[in-house]
XYZ file of C-alpha atoms in Angstrom:
705
model
C -0.031 0.302 0.418
C 1.323 3.827 -1.068
C 0.115 6.809 0.665
C -0.803 9.529 -1.806
C 1.623 11.822 -2.672
C 4.264 9.178 -3.034
C 6.098 8.828 -6.389
C 7.581 6.005 -7.984
C 9.277 3.463 -5.960
C 12.088 1.951 -8.885
C 12.837 -0.921 -5.952
C 8.876 -2.626 -6.089
C 7.905 -1.386 -9.553
C 9.483 -3.407 -11.854
C 8.516 -6.623 -9.492
C 5.003 -5.752 -8.859
C 1.387 -3.963 -10.620
C -0.038 -0.436 -9.865
C -3.312 -0.691 -8.829
C -5.282 2.742 -8.563
C -9.021 3.362 -6.883
C -12.057 2.677 -9.341
C -12.351 6.138 -11.487
C -9.359 7.842 -10.556
C -6.307 8.725 -12.825
C -3.387 10.732 -11.181
C -1.340 8.220 -8.823
C -0.003 11.857 -6.556
C -3.327 12.492 -5.451
C -4.761 9.023 -4.028
C -3.667 5.353 -1.702
C -2.779 2.967 -4.865
C -1.986 -0.654 -4.201
C 1.037 -3.389 -5.467
C 0.158 -6.024 -6.509
C 2.760 -9.333 -6.470
C 2.377 -12.779 -8.312
C 3.046 -15.506 -6.136
C 4.289 -17.234 -9.363
C 6.497 -14.004 -10.632
C 8.599 -15.417 -7.442
C 8.065 -18.997 -6.264
C 8.032 -21.947 -8.592
C 5.703 -24.433 -9.253
C 6.820 -27.119 -8.486
C 4.290 -31.030 -9.331
C 4.838 -33.717 -7.237
C 4.305 -37.321 -8.036
C 5.623 -40.885 -7.986
C 9.264 -41.638 -9.927
C 9.130 -43.374 -13.621
C 12.371 -45.264 -15.698
C 11.905 -42.160 -17.970
C 13.347 -39.636 -14.428
C 16.813 -41.841 -14.292
C 19.214 -39.363 -16.573
C 17.974 -36.295 -14.034
C 17.903 -38.893 -11.270
C 21.377 -39.967 -11.323
C 22.582 -36.849 -12.204
C 20.978 -34.832 -8.994
C 22.684 -38.127 -5.945
C 24.987 -38.163 -4.165
C 27.492 -39.681 -5.921
C 28.159 -41.624 -2.483
C 25.107 -43.649 -2.766
C 26.229 -44.608 -6.134
C 29.250 -46.031 -4.256
C 27.294 -48.234 -2.398
C 24.195 -49.708 -3.086
C 25.767 -50.020 -7.487
C 26.009 -47.448 -10.203
C 21.902 -49.007 -11.189
C 21.122 -48.969 -7.770
C 18.333 -45.851 -8.987
C 16.664 -47.618 -12.189
C 16.606 -51.437 -10.472
C 14.385 -49.238 -8.061
C 12.710 -47.770 -11.082
C 12.049 -50.454 -13.084
C 10.648 -52.847 -10.112
C 8.966 -51.336 -7.403
C 6.791 -53.656 -6.603
C 10.090 -55.460 -5.708
C 11.017 -53.330 -3.410
C 8.583 -52.368 0.096
C 10.661 -48.126 -1.273
C 8.761 -45.156 -2.772
C 10.118 -42.909 -4.952
C 8.733 -39.176 -5.123
C 10.144 -36.231 -7.181
C 9.176 -32.407 -7.535
C 8.655 -31.541 -11.128
C 9.663 -28.311 -12.473
C 9.341 -27.695 -16.325
C 9.493 -31.181 -16.989
C 11.892 -32.168 -15.604
C 12.977 -33.684 -12.398
C 14.403 -31.493 -9.760
C 14.401 -33.133 -5.657
C 13.821 -36.411 -4.650
C 12.707 -38.698 -1.404
C 13.193 -42.332 -1.486
C 11.354 -44.135 1.386
C 11.239 -46.790 3.209
C 8.379 -48.391 5.474
C 10.638 -50.956 7.227
C 12.671 -49.447 10.103
C 14.378 -51.351 13.141
C 12.355 -49.950 16.393
C 14.096 -52.027 19.092
C 17.627 -50.680 17.761
C 16.475 -46.937 17.560
C 15.149 -47.581 20.873
C 17.653 -49.094 23.259
C 19.953 -45.876 21.455
C 17.041 -43.647 21.948
C 14.656 -41.702 24.270
C 11.883 -42.459 21.730
C 9.341 -42.954 24.932
C 8.003 -39.046 23.573
C 6.842 -40.629 20.257
C 5.968 -44.005 21.541
C 8.030 -45.914 20.330
C 7.546 -44.477 16.774
C 4.466 -47.407 17.177
C 1.268 -47.391 17.664
C -0.347 -47.145 20.761
C -1.012 -50.957 22.217
C -2.361 -52.247 25.944
C 1.457 -54.366 25.726
C 3.168 -51.183 25.698
C 5.335 -51.848 28.928
C 6.626 -47.795 29.272
C 8.501 -48.378 32.964
C 8.741 -52.127 33.858
C 11.865 -53.468 32.016
C 15.536 -52.454 33.632
C 18.848 -53.193 31.639
C 22.511 -51.899 32.940
C 23.122 -49.368 30.667
C 27.212 -48.574 30.221
C 27.426 -45.931 32.065
C 24.519 -44.689 34.397
C 22.972 -41.449 35.258
C 24.738 -39.671 38.314
C 22.533 -40.125 41.320
C 22.918 -37.091 44.166
C 22.934 -39.588 47.774
C 20.792 -37.875 50.361
C 18.249 -35.487 48.727
C 15.747 -35.007 51.919
C 19.335 -33.362 53.788
C 20.652 -31.813 49.736
C 17.366 -30.628 49.229
C 16.364 -28.517 52.712
C 19.778 -27.634 52.344
C 19.408 -25.941 48.838
C 15.355 -24.589 50.188
C 17.625 -22.616 53.099
C 19.993 -21.245 51.299
C 19.112 -17.521 50.029
C 17.665 -17.077 52.992
C 20.690 -17.657 54.913
C 23.192 -15.765 52.688
C 20.395 -12.812 52.993
C 21.031 -13.245 56.663
C 24.763 -12.801 56.762
C 24.609 -9.743 56.255
C 22.404 -9.263 59.629
C 25.196 -11.296 61.345
C 28.165 -9.794 60.672
C 26.546 -6.070 61.319
C 26.214 -8.356 64.864
C 30.485 -9.001 65.165
C 31.703 -7.650 67.587
C 34.467 -8.796 65.967
C 38.154 -6.240 65.751
C 39.023 -6.717 61.861
C 43.241 -7.888 64.118
C 41.239 -10.441 65.497
C 39.504 -12.066 62.610
C 42.181 -13.851 60.504
C 40.871 -16.510 57.342
C 43.377 -19.195 59.648
C 41.267 -18.487 62.398
C 38.296 -19.806 60.477
C 38.965 -22.803 58.649
C 40.698 -23.970 61.837
C 37.195 -23.164 64.173
C 34.646 -24.775 61.461
C 37.434 -28.093 60.863
C 37.771 -27.896 64.543
C 33.337 -27.417 64.648
C 33.340 -30.212 62.325
C 35.654 -33.286 63.579
C 34.301 -33.022 67.012
C 30.969 -31.160 67.402
C 28.142 -33.772 66.635
C 25.579 -31.452 66.041
C 27.015 -28.638 65.202
C 25.901 -27.509 61.000
C 28.026 -29.926 58.484
C 28.654 -32.261 60.420
C 27.748 -34.825 58.579
C 30.190 -37.193 56.795
C 30.156 -35.162 53.458
C 29.289 -36.773 50.727
C 32.138 -38.709 48.562
C 30.013 -38.006 44.716
C 27.474 -37.705 41.641
C 28.113 -41.942 41.525
C 30.807 -44.133 42.957
C 32.283 -45.706 39.585
C 33.216 -49.448 39.634
C 37.198 -48.196 38.237
C 39.903 -51.539 37.831
C 41.815 -50.679 40.266
C 45.181 -51.059 37.899
C 44.404 -47.802 36.000
C 47.617 -45.688 36.387
C 44.396 -42.261 36.824
C 43.034 -44.082 40.148
C 45.720 -46.117 41.593
C 46.566 -43.714 44.514
C 41.874 -43.197 45.067
C 42.002 -46.499 45.385
C 44.923 -47.596 47.280
C 44.431 -44.381 49.505
C 40.724 -44.958 50.633
C 41.469 -48.010 51.557
C 44.160 -47.076 53.724
C 41.428 -44.385 54.759
C 38.805 -46.700 55.741
C 40.859 -50.747 55.767
C 38.549 -53.180 57.638
C 41.910 -54.231 60.049
C 41.468 -50.445 61.369
C 37.507 -52.412 63.042
C 39.215 -51.805 66.379
C 39.282 -47.409 65.808
C 35.390 -48.151 65.177
C 34.408 -46.349 62.495
C 36.519 -49.005 59.295
C 33.116 -51.658 59.032
C 30.564 -49.442 59.049
C 32.016 -46.806 56.171
C 31.991 -49.922 54.197
C 28.763 -50.185 54.626
C 27.791 -46.691 54.643
C 29.579 -46.554 50.804
C 28.584 -49.554 49.140
C 24.969 -48.413 50.635
C 25.118 -45.368 48.473
C 26.063 -46.652 45.353
C 23.497 -45.255 42.995
C 20.338 -47.287 41.452
C 21.006 -47.328 37.170
C 17.923 -46.213 36.427
C 18.281 -45.635 32.854
C 14.960 -48.312 31.811
C 13.791 -49.830 28.666
C 10.771 -49.378 27.269
C 8.795 -52.010 25.012
C 6.369 -51.695 22.075
C 4.439 -53.682 21.003
C 2.096 -51.690 19.132
C 1.553 -51.203 15.359
C 4.996 -49.915 12.895
C 3.962 -46.001 12.426
C 6.891 -44.958 10.533
C 8.653 -45.128 7.088
C 11.732 -44.038 7.070
C 13.910 -41.517 4.544
C 16.676 -43.108 2.673
C 16.655 -40.576 0.364
C 17.045 -36.961 0.585
C 17.723 -33.931 -2.078
C 17.094 -31.363 -4.899
C 18.901 -29.530 -7.059
C 20.655 -26.408 -4.921
C 18.669 -23.870 -6.010
C 15.442 -26.019 -6.512
C 15.909 -26.275 -2.484
C 12.169 -25.154 -1.625
C 11.081 -28.988 -3.439
C 11.582 -29.702 -0.430
C 8.595 -29.450 2.513
C 6.061 -29.851 -0.256
C 7.646 -32.817 -0.964
C 7.474 -34.096 2.626
C 4.140 -33.795 2.747
C 3.124 -35.401 0.043
C 5.298 -38.614 1.352
C 3.174 -38.869 4.151
C 0.905 -39.169 1.919
C 2.422 -42.328 0.631
C 2.339 -44.018 3.697
C -1.422 -42.764 5.148
C -1.441 -45.500 7.931
C 1.417 -43.688 9.765
C 2.609 -40.628 11.065
C 6.448 -40.489 11.558
C 9.083 -40.680 9.349
C 12.444 -40.903 11.206
C 16.168 -40.101 9.223
C 19.707 -40.773 10.681
C 22.789 -39.625 9.702
C 26.988 -38.610 11.138
C 26.406 -36.081 12.753
C 29.218 -33.902 10.554
C 27.207 -33.969 7.744
C 25.478 -30.563 6.624
C 22.145 -30.930 6.380
C 20.576 -27.602 7.509
C 17.265 -28.309 5.291
C 16.269 -31.448 7.359
C 17.929 -30.239 11.181
C 15.223 -27.282 10.078
C 12.087 -29.638 10.225
C 12.953 -32.935 12.106
C 13.417 -33.091 15.569
C 16.601 -33.677 16.805
C 16.498 -37.376 18.934
C 17.586 -37.489 22.467
C 20.367 -40.128 22.824
C 20.622 -42.724 26.001
C 22.307 -42.233 28.364
C 26.031 -44.369 27.123
C 24.509 -44.580 23.524
C 26.980 -45.138 21.099
C 25.231 -44.679 18.129
C 27.333 -43.014 15.665
C 24.558 -41.594 13.756
C 21.916 -39.089 15.041
C 18.471 -39.228 15.490
C 15.581 -36.761 13.547
C 11.563 -37.876 13.985
C 9.288 -36.223 11.637
C 5.374 -35.969 12.859
C 2.885 -35.783 10.105
C 0.786 -33.055 11.765
C 4.103 -30.981 13.005
C 3.661 -30.883 8.742
C 0.404 -30.778 7.717
C -1.704 -28.776 11.000
C -2.007 -25.733 10.846
C -0.383 -24.350 14.047
C -1.552 -21.293 16.534
C -1.000 -19.736 19.780
C -3.978 -18.492 21.761
C -3.945 -16.601 25.313
C -5.385 -19.721 27.150
C -9.252 -20.436 28.171
C -10.956 -22.369 30.884
C -11.874 -25.080 29.724
C -8.456 -25.563 28.270
C -7.181 -26.950 31.751
C -9.328 -30.558 30.425
C -6.811 -30.664 26.947
C -3.670 -29.604 29.502
C -3.714 -32.295 32.679
C -4.186 -35.038 29.477
C -1.209 -33.972 28.440
C 0.400 -33.930 31.528
C -0.010 -36.611 33.320
C 2.537 -38.601 32.355
C 5.470 -35.619 34.029
C 6.489 -35.892 36.814
C 4.803 -34.048 39.764
C 2.310 -32.714 37.295
C -0.644 -31.696 40.136
C 2.022 -28.513 40.293
C 2.099 -27.871 36.612
C -2.011 -27.924 36.858
C -2.132 -25.259 39.656
C 0.226 -23.336 38.095
C -1.533 -22.680 35.223
C -5.128 -22.728 36.807
C -3.471 -19.606 39.408
C -2.872 -17.954 35.839
C -6.500 -18.663 33.522
C -8.862 -18.465 37.189
C -7.186 -15.291 38.938
C -7.698 -12.250 36.771
C -5.903 -10.436 39.513
C -2.834 -12.405 39.142
C 0.299 -11.289 37.288
C 1.248 -14.355 35.890
C -1.207 -14.723 32.757
C -1.666 -18.655 30.808
C -1.267 -19.208 27.420
C -2.115 -22.888 24.386
C -0.497 -23.565 21.306
C -2.698 -25.429 19.769
C -2.281 -27.644 16.037
C -6.176 -28.643 14.270
C -8.505 -28.147 17.590
C -5.397 -30.108 19.894
C -3.623 -28.519 22.444
C 0.268 -29.362 22.536
C 1.715 -27.295 24.359
C 1.647 -24.262 26.820
C 2.837 -21.362 28.505
C 2.385 -19.142 31.796
C 4.475 -16.040 31.486
C 4.926 -12.938 33.955
C 6.325 -9.863 34.392
C 9.829 -9.637 35.561
C 9.784 -7.679 38.990
C 13.646 -7.761 39.253
C 14.953 -6.607 35.830
C 16.849 -4.110 38.280
C 19.261 -7.092 39.687
C 19.199 -8.863 36.249
C 20.825 -6.205 34.450
C 23.331 -5.805 37.525
C 24.041 -8.921 38.545
C 23.650 -10.542 34.581
C 24.936 -9.244 30.977
C 21.901 -8.830 29.379
C 22.971 -5.363 27.375
C 25.044 -7.155 24.484
C 21.874 -9.107 23.849
C 20.024 -6.028 24.150
C 20.261 -2.227 22.530
C 17.920 -0.561 25.781
C 16.874 -2.385 28.540
C 13.350 -0.967 27.201
C 10.183 0.797 28.840
C 8.835 -0.434 31.416
C 6.656 -3.363 31.019
C 8.040 -5.023 28.427
C 10.238 -7.135 30.039
C 8.741 -10.463 31.608
C 9.712 -14.451 32.893
C 8.400 -17.497 31.415
C 7.395 -19.425 33.979
C 6.311 -22.866 32.582
C 7.054 -23.391 28.523
C 6.136 -26.799 27.621
C 5.538 -27.831 23.742
C 4.988 -32.103 22.537
C 8.122 -33.592 21.492
C 6.744 -33.912 17.916
C 6.425 -30.618 18.310
C 10.159 -29.665 19.238
C 10.788 -27.631 15.389
C 7.532 -25.030 15.940
C 9.306 -24.195 19.429
C 10.736 -20.406 17.202
C 7.541 -19.749 16.539
C 5.238 -20.499 19.632
C 7.861 -17.959 20.923
C 7.105 -15.462 19.005
C 4.014 -15.489 19.322
C 4.629 -15.194 23.311
C 6.402 -12.275 21.964
C 3.310 -11.172 20.263
C 0.379 -11.827 22.429
C 1.941 -10.352 26.031
C 3.801 -7.726 24.057
C 6.685 -8.172 26.313
C 10.161 -7.516 24.166
C 12.051 -9.005 26.108
C 11.661 -12.861 27.581
C 13.620 -14.364 31.079
C 14.316 -17.681 32.637
C 15.522 -18.538 35.238
C 17.303 -22.331 36.106
C 18.210 -22.775 39.388
C 20.576 -25.377 40.662
C 17.535 -28.087 42.408
C 15.862 -27.116 38.971
C 18.577 -29.508 37.040
C 18.771 -32.529 39.032
C 16.183 -35.337 38.198
C 15.410 -35.919 42.288
C 14.673 -32.736 42.910
C 12.996 -31.342 41.071
C 9.241 -30.157 40.967
C 8.165 -28.459 37.324
C 9.751 -30.230 34.452
C 12.992 -28.280 32.454
C 11.509 -25.996 29.449
C 11.340 -27.261 26.008
C 12.815 -24.132 24.612
C 15.969 -23.454 26.288
C 18.129 -24.553 23.228
C 16.505 -22.330 21.577
C 16.971 -18.903 24.297
C 20.159 -17.328 24.126
C 21.972 -18.321 27.492
C 23.592 -15.228 29.016
C 27.247 -14.912 31.341
C 26.032 -13.286 35.102
C 28.934 -10.022 35.939
C 31.360 -10.921 38.629
C 30.327 -9.096 41.529
C 33.076 -7.620 44.188
C 32.382 -8.079 47.300
C 31.967 -4.314 48.905
C 32.939 -3.185 52.279
C 29.552 -2.116 54.599
C 31.418 1.469 54.978
C 32.109 1.505 51.596
C 27.949 0.572 50.335
C 27.215 3.352 52.868
C 29.719 5.850 51.810
C 28.431 5.721 48.195
C 24.556 4.794 48.081
C 25.285 1.449 46.419
C 22.126 -0.290 44.157
C 20.414 -2.806 46.916
C 19.980 -4.342 43.744
C 24.244 -5.050 43.710
C 24.311 -5.738 47.116
C 21.477 -8.095 47.085
C 22.379 -11.715 46.822
C 19.848 -13.823 45.482
C 20.354 -17.793 44.814
C 22.812 -18.816 41.804
C 20.931 -19.207 38.456
C 21.611 -19.489 35.075
C 19.540 -16.234 33.469
C 18.303 -18.014 29.076
C 17.130 -14.665 27.310
C 14.770 -14.577 24.264
C 13.770 -11.576 21.916
C 11.874 -11.148 18.574
C 16.038 -10.589 16.883
C 17.479 -14.198 18.969
C 14.479 -15.909 17.702
C 15.008 -14.778 14.032
C 18.405 -16.006 13.586
C 19.090 -18.644 12.329
C 19.696 -21.345 14.753
C 23.322 -23.636 13.953
C 23.213 -27.154 16.158
C 26.607 -28.952 15.551
C 26.413 -32.169 16.494
C 29.540 -33.480 16.663
C 30.743 -35.303 18.944
C 33.220 -33.634 20.791
C 34.861 -35.218 23.817
C 36.653 -33.596 26.786
C 38.771 -35.342 29.195
C 39.514 -33.647 32.032
C 37.058 -31.628 34.234
C 40.089 -28.976 35.871
C 39.641 -25.539 35.713
C 41.133 -25.790 32.182
C 38.176 -27.741 31.422
C 35.768 -25.167 33.010
C 37.080 -22.032 31.575
C 37.779 -24.438 27.082
C 33.687 -25.179 27.271
C 32.804 -21.815 29.520
C 34.790 -20.416 25.523
C 32.921 -22.782 23.360
C 29.461 -22.780 24.290
C 29.432 -18.692 25.352
C 30.437 -17.122 23.175
C 28.424 -14.693 21.065
C 27.745 -15.142 17.362
C 26.640 -11.419 16.109
C 24.744 -13.664 13.043
C 22.838 -17.167 14.696
C 22.198 -19.229 17.985
C 24.842 -21.778 18.102
C 24.393 -24.896 19.779
C 26.382 -27.228 20.599
C 24.637 -31.105 21.189
C 27.039 -33.623 21.930
C 30.124 -32.014 24.400
C 30.801 -35.595 26.894
C 32.959 -34.683 29.142
C 35.027 -37.535 31.319
C 36.435 -38.134 34.771
C 36.635 -40.286 37.822
C 33.819 -37.790 39.317
C 32.016 -35.210 37.587
C 32.860 -32.184 36.887
C 33.771 -29.644 39.666
C 31.880 -27.903 41.661
C 28.064 -29.702 40.976
C 28.818 -32.030 44.504
C 26.937 -30.287 47.552
C 28.767 -27.783 48.339
C 30.813 -28.437 51.668
C 32.452 -24.753 53.047
C 34.788 -27.765 55.120
C 35.817 -29.436 51.911
C 36.940 -26.111 50.117
C 39.194 -25.268 52.449
C 41.879 -27.227 51.051
C 41.038 -25.740 46.943
C 42.712 -23.278 46.286
C 40.566 -20.658 44.242
C 43.166 -18.465 41.073
C 40.270 -17.162 39.572
C 36.118 -16.172 38.467
C 35.043 -20.007 38.460
C 34.044 -21.495 42.159
C 30.392 -22.944 43.210
C 28.375 -19.613 42.749
C 30.078 -18.464 38.900
C 29.642 -22.803 37.969
C 25.838 -22.946 38.916
C 24.724 -18.926 37.244
C 26.107 -20.665 34.567
C 24.843 -24.535 34.712
C 27.384 -25.889 31.946
C 25.368 -29.578 32.289
C 22.946 -28.346 30.635
C 24.631 -28.097 28.130
C 27.852 -31.474 28.862
C 26.893 -34.797 29.043
C 28.786 -35.588 32.170
C 30.417 -39.197 31.677
C 31.766 -40.989 35.406
C 34.682 -42.759 34.814
C 38.701 -43.382 34.038
C 39.729 -43.430 30.565
C 41.647 -46.052 29.620
C 42.675 -45.956 26.204
C 42.607 -44.116 22.103
C 41.609 -45.526 19.482
C 42.460 -43.462 16.813
C 42.262 -44.781 13.743
C 37.524 -45.954 14.768
C 38.069 -42.627 16.440
C 37.657 -43.478 20.353
C 38.201 -43.647 23.969
C 38.024 -46.708 26.506
C 36.118 -46.355 29.577
C 37.660 -48.413 32.497
C 38.429 -51.108 29.468
C 34.597 -52.343 29.512
C 33.566 -49.730 27.176
C 33.904 -46.783 24.899
C 32.643 -43.406 23.784
C 33.222 -42.201 20.316
C 34.507 -38.893 19.345
C 35.177 -36.597 16.370
C 37.155 -34.015 18.197
C 39.395 -35.230 21.686
C 40.345 -32.876 24.548
C 43.189 -33.784 26.811
C 42.479 -31.799 29.230
C 44.349 -33.748 33.182
C 46.339 -32.065 34.604
C 48.747 -32.071 37.185
C 48.000 -34.712 39.774
C 49.593 -35.564 43.773
C 50.587 -38.664 44.052
C 52.990 -40.633 45.646
C 56.325 -40.452 45.078
C 57.978 -43.959 43.402
C 60.815 -45.278 46.113
C 64.374 -44.899 45.631
C 66.317 -47.098 47.332
C 66.963 -50.044 44.494
C 68.109 -51.686 47.445
C 64.951 -52.180 49.979
C 63.947 -56.014 50.233
C 60.404 -56.497 48.436
C 59.152 -57.010 52.418
C 60.197 -53.038 52.941
C 58.936 -52.486 49.657
C 56.232 -53.792 50.821
C 55.685 -52.927 54.080
C 56.875 -48.822 52.498
C 53.938 -48.895 49.597
C 51.498 -48.319 53.297
C 49.737 -44.663 53.757
C 50.305 -43.826 57.201
C 47.866 -42.177 59.189
C 48.779 -39.051 59.171
C 49.548 -38.717 55.178
C 46.396 -37.488 52.984
C 46.449 -36.987 49.051
C 43.791 -34.306 47.995
C 43.173 -33.576 44.476
C 39.777 -34.147 43.610
C 36.384 -33.164 45.905
C 36.024 -36.063 46.636
C 39.639 -37.523 47.790
C 38.731 -34.094 50.744
C 35.740 -35.811 51.985
C 37.658 -38.968 51.636
C 40.467 -37.192 53.671
C 37.588 -35.141 56.397
C 35.278 -37.722 56.494
C 38.591 -40.419 58.437
C 39.484 -37.607 60.528
C 35.780 -37.061 61.586
C 35.756 -40.156 62.461
C 39.001 -40.670 63.946
C 38.782 -37.998 66.219
C 34.886 -39.618 67.284
C 36.498 -42.917 67.418
C 39.406 -41.058 70.178
C 36.088 -39.220 72.330
C 34.452 -42.674 73.322
């Protein structure tokens, strides 16, 4: 539409037609309309089954790897005798020439895919059946998921942590200890003595060893010290001290059970495989029409699956297909993507939630963890007019496929001071334009439409930016109260500012804002804006394996994951860290254990909780025992392996027992001297520190009695 008084628009005159109102001839005095024809910009394609006459066109566009794998006449044989194969070929024709092709196969190896990928949200790619065993069969996994022990104690700790930090200022004000009398030495000594001798002191309970006790053979050089050292600390021969056998029992009881399940689905097949997908480069858009037509070839099946190597460049496929998450310990060499029928054929929309939507929401979340909390939150947002939260639903063909709860952000000043949000926002915006994403759930089949739903949230809520907080206990399965939103991959992670600790006198003198001095429980922050959602999302599926979990590894992961790309949102989907005791700073906090470690940078527990590496990183507890550079995999514990595309060795240095220098010692003397003295503790990891302090505590308690 061109308003009156506007002359010729050269940039649009050549590609459209200017239309004047009836009985008007002068475009300078009246509003005019420019009309463009779709046929001038979008090519017209005819979608049909392939015939033998298409052989020459298809051979020219199909990648050479197909010919190298199946032979020169593979396509010709499929076209000449389609009944002899379970495959179907459909092509997109443009001006009498085939410019795009799909090869579809109804044969899918369901059991293999079910063992390697999390297919429960897709019902195992089969029709629902009354004999389905979703969470009944338990099998051991190659690598156990890390579990956190002492659930109740850890939960109460994090719930009370924020209140304790806020009350620290009041405690310091009432402390009359002078600066001369206070020292780090006195503080450390007091903490240790209280831990060793005071049964009622806070934090006097035994320290946890690690997130998971890993079964590691004793001959591995990387952990020989730890195995022998723990035998020294908790030897059964020292039962006279009153803690040896009890400690062994406690350690064995703390071994977490395997939480990896392989469901079994008994229904009819409900998927077909995409074997070949290619087109002429300038006609790539025809693939979208071919995807729609593929479901007409299999009208009784709802899923189309495709698998390809992680380093292949299939941007058009990943744009329309949803990535399936591999199971813990999966060694499948390819990525799996799924496309649901309604995700490409259905009409999608978003709207404000209504009271009658609560029934469908309850049905959608019935199998989720603690659905009553989600229902209550959604109910308050819909039923209470004065509520600060508003509910929204995502609809496909009159069926709700997702929901969201959005509130107005109340602590925008705190976020601006403590997080680097200015690098993502040009300005702070006007008041009331920042929202908080409390809940966002979308069915996995519609995962590829998350960006569309987020843009609709911005439009309906009138918020220019939406924040999402992820606290430490939110990403722990055993402590989670609400499910993680499945839009984190489409949101930008925000780094935290390093805030110095201000003296009370300086804060009063310079009148520092309370938002700067306030200490919340640390949380990771993610944001989304229409600008972020408009940038292309690049998924990097290359398998990156990092061996070691020290400060070098943490700094490397921080630079890799949080490096901002101005033109795209980059997401690393396959980053794995291998370490005997997991990533540092991810265990239950303990001031006693932290005393023995020297902080030489900005990485500490609070900072790590503020960036939440576990959102992007898989942690495997184990020891690397071999490297196969030809096949590109690393061996773990001599009984499993992890494939890699890029391997980073960041093992660092470790303190260890010094070798014997006297070569004349007899074998008996060597055995005797190899035992650790009672007063020697070698500490490399947080688990070593926990072992040492627990041994000292048990020794002190035994002396009291």
